[in-house]
Amino acid sequence: MATSSSYLDQVGRDLWARDVFTFIPDRDLPPPPETITPGSGPRVGFAGFPSDFSLAFLLRLLQLEVRPIGIITSPGAHPAILGDNALSRIADHLGIPLIRAWRINDEHSRFELDELGLDGVVMASFDQIIGARALAIPKHGWLNVHPSLLPAYRGPEPVYWAIADGAPITGITMHKAAPKVDAGPILAQTRVPILPRDTAGTLTRRLVDAGMALLPQAVEGLLHDSPGIEVDMSNSSYRTSIGHRSLEEAGSAEEAERMVRAGAPNMLPWVMRDGRAVYIKAARVADGASDDGLPVLHYPNGDLVLEETMDTCGCHHNTNDCAHRRAQSVTGR
């Protein structure tokens, strides 16, 4: 039996009313009006963040014939995770524990997981690598939801890099987690085209939408110990995490424009103007000065018109001198 309530239905409607989905783990929800009895079936946990991406897959999991018995999150990723947030509200609504695991592979965290009596765990955006001992706790293992066509774009920022690289297509992959990043056998996968004006936010929403149809198949495969399709790691690619990148890194106006779209809305790029960092939310490639007086960046092969800028970074720091920008400048990535 699935888990359902008018509260969960409203959360889903509000989520899908958004034009863009983010990975920023700061979502909160109204307090639930009551505690309900969860559905029945295999004992399944969920691991993720209070972000649009994670929340969508948690809600879809609750629509399946499983018994949700715990939600796992990683409090080091965002201050909001330590307080009330979207995951804690849903855990309260279901009357199940929310495990804030600072280090998922530590003995204390493994003990908490073991106490749940897990048949499986579905993981959608979780910032810790699960070691072999923690992976072995659920009877049937862990399912990871990764927004790329694995083995391409392994790592923490696949949506960003697919747009920034100018890839024509990406996808979403659900695979059995292994003690190596994004490397376990694939249980379900589908392709999603990248549109010319896609931002990370619009592409993420379409990737999640495509993943909604895949999750039942992938969960069934996990719980029935399907061998899946082994990933050919010899053809894999791995890309690092990113901060607020400087548009001065771009070698062309086209590359800079892709950086803007890849950074919106999760991690906007920036430039210095009048001695102060300006964060770029939207831009277009042009030839020469803008007719409407907007600021323009010049590159060897053309110009970039800055259509929408912000004085603050747009990420959870909400400041001009953002730590993500400073870290990016130091590492030069």
CSV table of C-alpha atoms in Angstrom, one decimal:
chain,number,residue,atom,x,y,z
A,1,MET,CA,0.0,0.0,0.0
A,2,ALA,CA,1.3,3.5,-0.9
A,3,THR,CA,1.6,6.4,1.5
A,4,SER,CA,-0.9,9.2,0.8
A,5,SER,CA,-2.4,12.2,2.4
A,6,SER,CA,-3.8,15.6,1.5
A,7,TYR,CA,-0.7,17.2,3.0
A,8,LEU,CA,1.6,15.2,0.7
A,9,ASP,CA,-0.6,15.9,-2.3
A,10,GLN,CA,-0.4,19.7,-1.7
A,11,VAL,CA,3.4,19.5,-1.3
A,12,GLY,CA,3.6,17.8,-4.7
A,13,ARG,CA,1.4,20.3,-6.4
A,14,ASP,CA,3.4,23.2,-5.0
A,15,LEU,CA,6.7,21.6,-6.1
A,16,TRP,CA,5.6,20.9,-9.6
A,17,ALA,CA,4.2,24.4,-10.0
A,18,ARG,CA,7.8,25.6,-10.1
A,19,ASP,CA,9.4,26.4,-13.4
A,20,VAL,CA,12.9,25.5,-12.2
A,21,PHE,CA,14.2,22.9,-9.8
A,22,THR,CA,17.3,23.5,-7.6
A,23,PHE,CA,19.7,21.4,-5.7
A,24,ILE,CA,20.0,24.0,-3.0
A,25,PRO,CA,19.1,22.2,0.3
A,26,ASP,CA,17.1,24.9,2.0
A,27,ARG,CA,13.5,23.9,1.3
A,28,ASP,CA,11.0,24.1,4.2
A,29,LEU,CA,7.3,23.2,4.3
A,30,PRO,CA,4.4,24.2,6.4
A,31,PRO,CA,4.1,22.0,9.6
A,32,PRO,CA,2.0,18.9,8.9
A,33,PRO,CA,-1.5,19.0,10.4
A,34,GLU,CA,-1.2,15.4,11.7
A,35,THR,CA,0.8,12.2,11.8
A,36,ILE,CA,-0.4,9.5,9.5
A,37,THR,CA,0.2,5.8,9.2
A,38,PRO,CA,2.7,5.1,6.4
A,39,GLY,CA,2.1,2.6,3.6
A,40,SER,CA,3.0,-1.0,3.8
A,41,GLY,CA,5.5,-3.2,1.9
A,42,PRO,CA,9.2,-3.6,1.9
A,43,ARG,CA,11.0,-1.5,4.5
A,44,VAL,CA,12.6,1.4,2.6
A,45,GLY,CA,14.6,4.4,3.7
A,46,PHE,CA,15.3,7.6,1.8
A,47,ALA,CA,18.6,9.6,1.7
A,48,GLY,CA,18.8,13.1,0.4
A,49,PHE,CA,18.4,16.8,1.1
A,50,PRO,CA,15.6,19.3,1.5
A,51,SER,CA,16.0,20.4,-2.1
A,52,ASP,CA,13.6,20.3,-5.1
A,53,PHE,CA,15.5,17.4,-6.6
A,54,SER,CA,15.4,15.2,-3.5
A,55,LEU,CA,11.9,16.2,-2.5
A,56,ALA,CA,10.5,15.1,-5.8
A,57,PHE,CA,12.0,11.6,-5.6
A,58,LEU,CA,10.9,11.2,-1.9
A,59,LEU,CA,7.3,12.1,-2.9
A,60,ARG,CA,7.5,9.6,-5.8
A,61,LEU,CA,8.9,6.9,-3.5
A,62,LEU,CA,6.0,7.4,-1.1
A,63,GLN,CA,3.6,6.6,-4.0
A,64,LEU,CA,5.0,3.1,-4.4
A,65,GLU,CA,3.9,0.1,-2.3
A,66,VAL,CA,6.7,0.4,0.2
A,67,ARG,CA,6.9,1.1,3.9
A,68,PRO,CA,8.9,4.3,4.5
A,69,ILE,CA,10.8,3.7,7.8
A,70,GLY,CA,13.4,6.5,7.9
A,71,ILE,CA,14.9,9.5,6.2
A,72,ILE,CA,18.6,10.1,6.1
A,73,THR,CA,20.3,13.5,5.5
A,74,SER,CA,23.7,15.1,5.8
A,75,PRO,CA,23.7,18.2,8.1
A,76,GLY,CA,27.0,19.5,7.0
A,77,ALA,CA,25.7,20.6,3.6
A,78,HIS,CA,23.5,23.5,4.7
A,79,PRO,CA,22.5,25.2,8.0
A,80,ALA,CA,18.8,24.6,7.2
A,81,ILE,CA,19.3,20.9,7.6
A,82,LEU,CA,19.9,21.3,11.4
A,83,GLY,CA,16.4,22.9,11.9
A,84,ASP,CA,12.9,22.3,10.5
A,85,ASN,CA,13.0,21.7,6.8
A,86,ALA,CA,11.2,19.8,4.0
A,87,LEU,CA,12.6,16.4,5.1
A,88,SER,CA,12.0,16.9,8.8
A,89,ARG,CA,8.4,18.0,8.1
A,90,ILE,CA,7.7,14.9,6.1
A,91,ALA,CA,9.4,12.6,8.6
A,92,ASP,CA,7.1,14.1,11.3
A,93,HIS,CA,4.1,13.7,9.1
A,94,LEU,CA,4.9,10.0,8.7
A,95,GLY,CA,6.0,9.4,12.2
A,96,ILE,CA,9.4,8.1,11.2
A,97,PRO,CA,12.9,9.1,12.3
A,98,LEU,CA,15.0,11.7,10.5
A,99,ILE,CA,18.7,10.6,10.8
A,100,ARG,CA,21.1,13.6,10.5
A,101,ALA,CA,24.3,11.6,9.7
A,102,TRP,CA,27.4,13.8,9.9
A,103,ARG,CA,29.4,10.8,8.7
A,104,ILE,CA,27.3,8.0,7.3
A,105,ASN,CA,30.2,5.5,7.6
A,106,ASP,CA,30.9,6.0,11.3
A,107,GLU,CA,29.9,3.3,13.7
A,108,HIS,CA,27.1,5.5,15.3
A,109,SER,CA,25.5,6.2,11.9
A,110,ARG,CA,25.7,2.5,10.9
A,111,PHE,CA,24.1,1.5,14.2
A,112,GLU,CA,21.2,3.9,13.5
A,113,LEU,CA,20.8,2.5,10.0
A,114,ASP,CA,20.9,-1.1,11.3
A,115,GLU,CA,18.2,-0.3,13.9
A,116,LEU,CA,15.7,0.5,11.0
A,117,GLY,CA,15.7,-3.0,9.6
A,118,LEU,CA,16.1,-1.8,6.1
A,119,ASP,CA,15.3,-3.7,3.0
A,120,GLY,CA,16.7,-0.9,0.8
A,121,VAL,CA,17.5,2.8,0.6
A,122,VAL,CA,16.7,5.2,-2.2
A,123,MET,CA,19.3,8.0,-2.4
A,124,ALA,CA,18.7,11.2,-4.4
A,125,SER,CA,21.4,13.9,-4.0
A,126,PHE,CA,23.5,13.0,-1.0
A,127,ASP,CA,26.9,14.4,-0.5
A,128,GLN,CA,28.7,11.5,1.2
A,129,ILE,CA,30.2,8.4,-0.4
A,130,ILE,CA,28.7,5.3,1.2
A,131,GLY,CA,31.3,2.8,2.3
A,132,ALA,CA,31.0,-1.0,1.9
A,133,ARG,CA,29.9,-1.6,5.5
A,134,ALA,CA,27.1,0.9,5.3
A,135,LEU,CA,26.1,-0.3,1.8
A,136,ALA,CA,25.7,-3.8,3.2
A,137,ILE,CA,23.2,-2.8,6.0
A,138,PRO,CA,20.0,-2.8,3.8
A,139,LYS,CA,19.1,-6.3,2.8
A,140,HIS,CA,19.0,-5.3,-0.9
A,141,GLY,CA,21.4,-2.4,-0.9
A,142,TRP,CA,21.1,1.3,-2.0
A,143,LEU,CA,19.6,2.8,-5.1
A,144,ASN,CA,21.3,6.0,-6.3
A,145,VAL,CA,19.5,8.6,-8.6
A,146,HIS,CA,22.1,10.4,-10.7
A,147,PRO,CA,21.2,13.2,-13.2
A,148,SER,CA,23.4,12.1,-16.1
A,149,LEU,CA,23.8,9.3,-18.6
A,150,LEU,CA,26.3,7.3,-16.6
A,151,PRO,CA,29.1,6.6,-17.0
A,152,ALA,CA,29.3,10.1,-18.4
A,153,TYR,CA,29.5,13.0,-15.9
A,154,ARG,CA,30.1,11.1,-12.8
A,155,GLY,CA,30.6,13.3,-9.8
A,156,PRO,CA,28.7,16.0,-7.8
A,157,GLU,CA,27.7,18.5,-10.5
A,158,PRO,CA,26.6,16.6,-13.7
A,159,VAL,CA,23.8,19.1,-14.7
A,160,TYR,CA,26.2,22.0,-14.5
A,161,TRP,CA,28.9,20.4,-16.5
A,162,ALA,CA,26.6,19.0,-19.2
A,163,ILE,CA,25.4,22.6,-20.0
A,164,ALA,CA,28.8,24.3,-19.6
A,165,ASP,CA,30.4,21.8,-21.9
A,166,GLY,CA,27.7,22.3,-24.6
A,167,ALA,CA,26.6,18.7,-24.5
A,168,PRO,CA,23.5,18.1,-26.7
A,169,ILE,CA,22.0,15.4,-24.5
A,170,THR,CA,22.1,14.1,-21.0
A,171,GLY,CA,19.8,11.9,-18.9
A,172,ILE,CA,19.0,10.4,-15.6
A,173,THR,CA,20.4,7.1,-14.3
A,174,MET,CA,19.3,4.9,-11.4
A,175,HIS,CA,21.9,2.4,-10.3
A,176,LYS,CA,22.8,0.2,-7.4
A,177,ALA,CA,25.3,2.1,-5.3
A,178,ALA,CA,28.8,0.8,-4.9
A,179,PRO,CA,31.8,1.9,-2.8
A,180,LYS,CA,32.9,4.1,-5.7
A,181,VAL,CA,31.3,7.3,-7.0
A,182,ASP,CA,28.5,6.7,-9.5
A,183,ALA,CA,29.8,3.3,-10.4
A,184,GLY,CA,27.3,0.6,-9.6
A,185,PRO,CA,25.2,-1.5,-12.0
A,186,ILE,CA,22.4,0.5,-13.8
A,187,LEU,CA,18.8,-0.5,-13.1
A,188,ALA,CA,17.1,2.2,-15.2
A,189,GLN,CA,18.2,5.0,-17.4
A,190,THR,CA,16.7,7.5,-19.9
A,191,ARG,CA,18.0,10.3,-22.2
A,192,VAL,CA,16.9,13.9,-22.0
A,193,PRO,CA,17.9,16.5,-24.6
A,194,ILE,CA,19.5,19.8,-23.5
A,195,LEU,CA,17.6,22.7,-25.1
A,196,PRO,CA,19.4,25.8,-26.4
A,197,ARG,CA,18.1,28.1,-23.6
A,198,ASP,CA,18.2,25.5,-20.8
A,199,THR,CA,19.5,26.6,-17.4
A,200,ALA,CA,20.5,24.2,-14.7
A,201,GLY,CA,17.1,24.9,-13.2
A,202,THR,CA,15.0,24.1,-16.2
A,203,LEU,CA,17.0,21.1,-17.2
A,204,THR,CA,16.9,19.7,-13.6
A,205,ARG,CA,13.1,19.9,-13.6
A,206,ARG,CA,12.9,18.0,-16.9
A,207,LEU,CA,15.4,15.4,-15.7
A,208,VAL,CA,13.4,14.9,-12.5
A,209,ASP,CA,10.2,14.6,-14.6
A,210,ALA,CA,11.8,11.9,-16.7
A,211,GLY,CA,12.9,10.1,-13.5
A,212,MET,CA,9.4,9.9,-12.1
A,213,ALA,CA,8.6,7.2,-14.6
A,214,LEU,CA,11.8,5.3,-13.9
A,215,LEU,CA,11.7,5.0,-10.2
A,216,PRO,CA,9.2,2.2,-9.8
A,217,GLN,CA,11.2,0.0,-12.2
A,218,ALA,CA,14.5,0.8,-10.4
A,219,VAL,CA,13.1,0.2,-6.9
A,220,GLU,CA,11.6,-3.1,-8.0
A,221,GLY,CA,15.0,-4.0,-9.5
A,222,LEU,CA,16.7,-3.1,-6.3
A,223,LEU,CA,14.3,-5.1,-4.0
A,224,HIS,CA,14.5,-8.1,-6.3
A,225,ASP,CA,18.3,-8.1,-6.6
A,226,SER,CA,18.4,-7.5,-10.3
A,227,PRO,CA,22.0,-7.6,-11.5
A,228,GLY,CA,21.5,-4.5,-13.6
A,229,ILE,CA,23.9,-3.4,-16.4
A,230,GLU,CA,27.5,-3.0,-15.3
A,231,VAL,CA,29.0,0.4,-16.0
A,232,ASP,CA,32.0,0.4,-18.4
A,233,MET,CA,34.3,2.6,-16.2
A,234,SER,CA,36.9,2.7,-19.0
A,235,ASN,CA,34.6,5.1,-20.8
A,236,SER,CA,33.6,7.1,-17.8
A,237,SER,CA,34.1,10.8,-17.1
A,238,TYR,CA,34.3,12.5,-13.8
A,239,ARG,CA,33.8,16.3,-13.2
A,240,THR,CA,34.5,18.2,-10.0
A,241,SER,CA,32.2,20.3,-7.9
A,242,ILE,CA,32.1,24.1,-8.7
A,243,GLY,CA,31.7,27.4,-7.0
A,244,HIS,CA,30.8,30.8,-8.4
A,245,ARG,CA,33.1,30.8,-11.5
A,246,SER,CA,34.5,34.0,-13.0
A,247,LEU,CA,33.4,34.7,-16.5
A,248,GLU,CA,37.0,35.7,-17.2
A,249,GLU,CA,37.7,32.0,-17.4
A,250,ALA,CA,35.7,31.7,-20.6
A,251,GLY,CA,37.5,31.6,-23.8
A,252,SER,CA,34.6,32.8,-25.9
A,253,ALA,CA,31.2,34.5,-25.6
A,254,GLU,CA,29.5,31.2,-26.3
A,255,GLU,CA,31.4,29.5,-23.5
A,256,ALA,CA,30.6,32.4,-21.1
A,257,GLU,CA,26.9,32.2,-22.0
A,258,ARG,CA,26.8,28.5,-21.3
A,259,MET,CA,28.5,29.2,-17.9
A,260,VAL,CA,25.7,31.6,-17.0
A,261,ARG,CA,23.0,29.0,-17.9
A,262,ALA,CA,24.8,26.2,-16.1
A,263,GLY,CA,25.1,28.3,-13.0
A,264,ALA,CA,21.5,29.4,-12.8
A,265,PRO,CA,20.0,29.2,-10.2
A,266,ASN,CA,22.3,27.1,-8.0
A,267,MET,CA,25.7,28.8,-8.4
A,268,LEU,CA,25.8,32.0,-10.5
A,269,PRO,CA,29.0,33.1,-12.2
A,270,TRP,CA,30.5,36.5,-11.6
A,271,VAL,CA,32.6,39.4,-12.9
A,272,MET,CA,34.1,42.4,-11.3
A,273,ARG,CA,32.4,45.8,-12.2
A,274,ASP,CA,33.4,49.1,-10.6
A,275,GLY,CA,35.5,47.2,-8.0
A,276,ARG,CA,32.7,44.9,-6.8
A,277,ALA,CA,31.6,41.4,-7.8
A,278,VAL,CA,28.4,41.2,-9.8
A,279,TYR,CA,26.7,37.8,-10.2
A,280,ILE,CA,25.1,37.0,-13.6
A,281,LYS,CA,21.7,35.4,-13.7
A,282,ALA,CA,21.0,35.7,-17.5
A,283,ALA,CA,23.0,36.7,-20.5
A,284,ARG,CA,23.0,36.5,-24.3
A,285,VAL,CA,25.7,36.4,-27.0
A,286,ALA,CA,25.7,39.5,-29.2
A,287,ASP,CA,27.9,41.3,-31.7
A,288,GLY,CA,28.7,44.8,-30.4
A,289,ALA,CA,27.2,47.0,-27.7
A,290,SER,CA,23.7,46.3,-26.4
A,291,ASP,CA,21.0,48.6,-27.8
A,292,ASP,CA,19.3,48.8,-24.4
A,293,GLY,CA,22.3,50.0,-22.5
A,294,LEU,CA,23.0,46.7,-20.6
A,295,PRO,CA,26.6,45.9,-19.6
A,296,VAL,CA,28.6,44.0,-22.1
A,297,LEU,CA,31.6,41.7,-21.8
A,298,HIS,CA,34.0,41.5,-24.8
A,299,TYR,CA,35.5,38.2,-26.0
A,300,PRO,CA,37.8,37.6,-29.0
A,301,ASN,CA,34.9,36.1,-31.1
A,302,GLY,CA,32.0,38.2,-29.8
A,303,ASP,CA,30.3,39.9,-26.9
A,304,LEU,CA,28.1,38.8,-23.9
A,305,VAL,CA,25.3,41.1,-22.9
A,306,LEU,CA,24.5,40.8,-19.2
A,307,GLU,CA,20.7,40.7,-19.2
A,308,GLU,CA,20.2,40.2,-15.4
A,309,THR,CA,22.7,40.7,-12.6
A,310,MET,CA,22.6,40.5,-8.8
A,311,ASP,CA,24.7,42.1,-6.1
A,312,THR,CA,24.5,39.0,-4.0
A,313,CYS,CA,25.5,35.5,-4.9
A,314,GLY,CA,22.1,33.8,-5.0
A,315,CYS,CA,23.2,30.8,-3.1
A,316,HIS,CA,22.5,30.2,0.6
A,317,HIS,CA,25.2,32.6,1.7
A,318,ASN,CA,23.2,35.5,0.1
A,319,THR,CA,26.2,37.9,0.2
A,320,ASN,CA,28.5,39.7,-2.2
A,321,ASP,CA,31.8,38.3,-1.0
A,322,CYS,CA,30.6,34.7,-1.1
A,323,ALA,CA,32.8,31.9,0.2
A,324,HIS,CA,32.0,29.8,-2.9
A,325,ARG,CA,33.5,32.6,-5.0
A,326,ARG,CA,36.6,33.0,-2.9
A,327,ALA,CA,37.2,29.3,-2.9
A,328,GLN,CA,36.8,29.2,-6.7
A,329,SER,CA,39.3,32.0,-7.1
A,330,VAL,CA,41.9,30.3,-4.9
A,331,THR,CA,41.6,26.9,-6.6
A,332,GLY,CA,41.3,28.4,-10.1
A,333,ARG,CA,38.8,25.7,-11.2
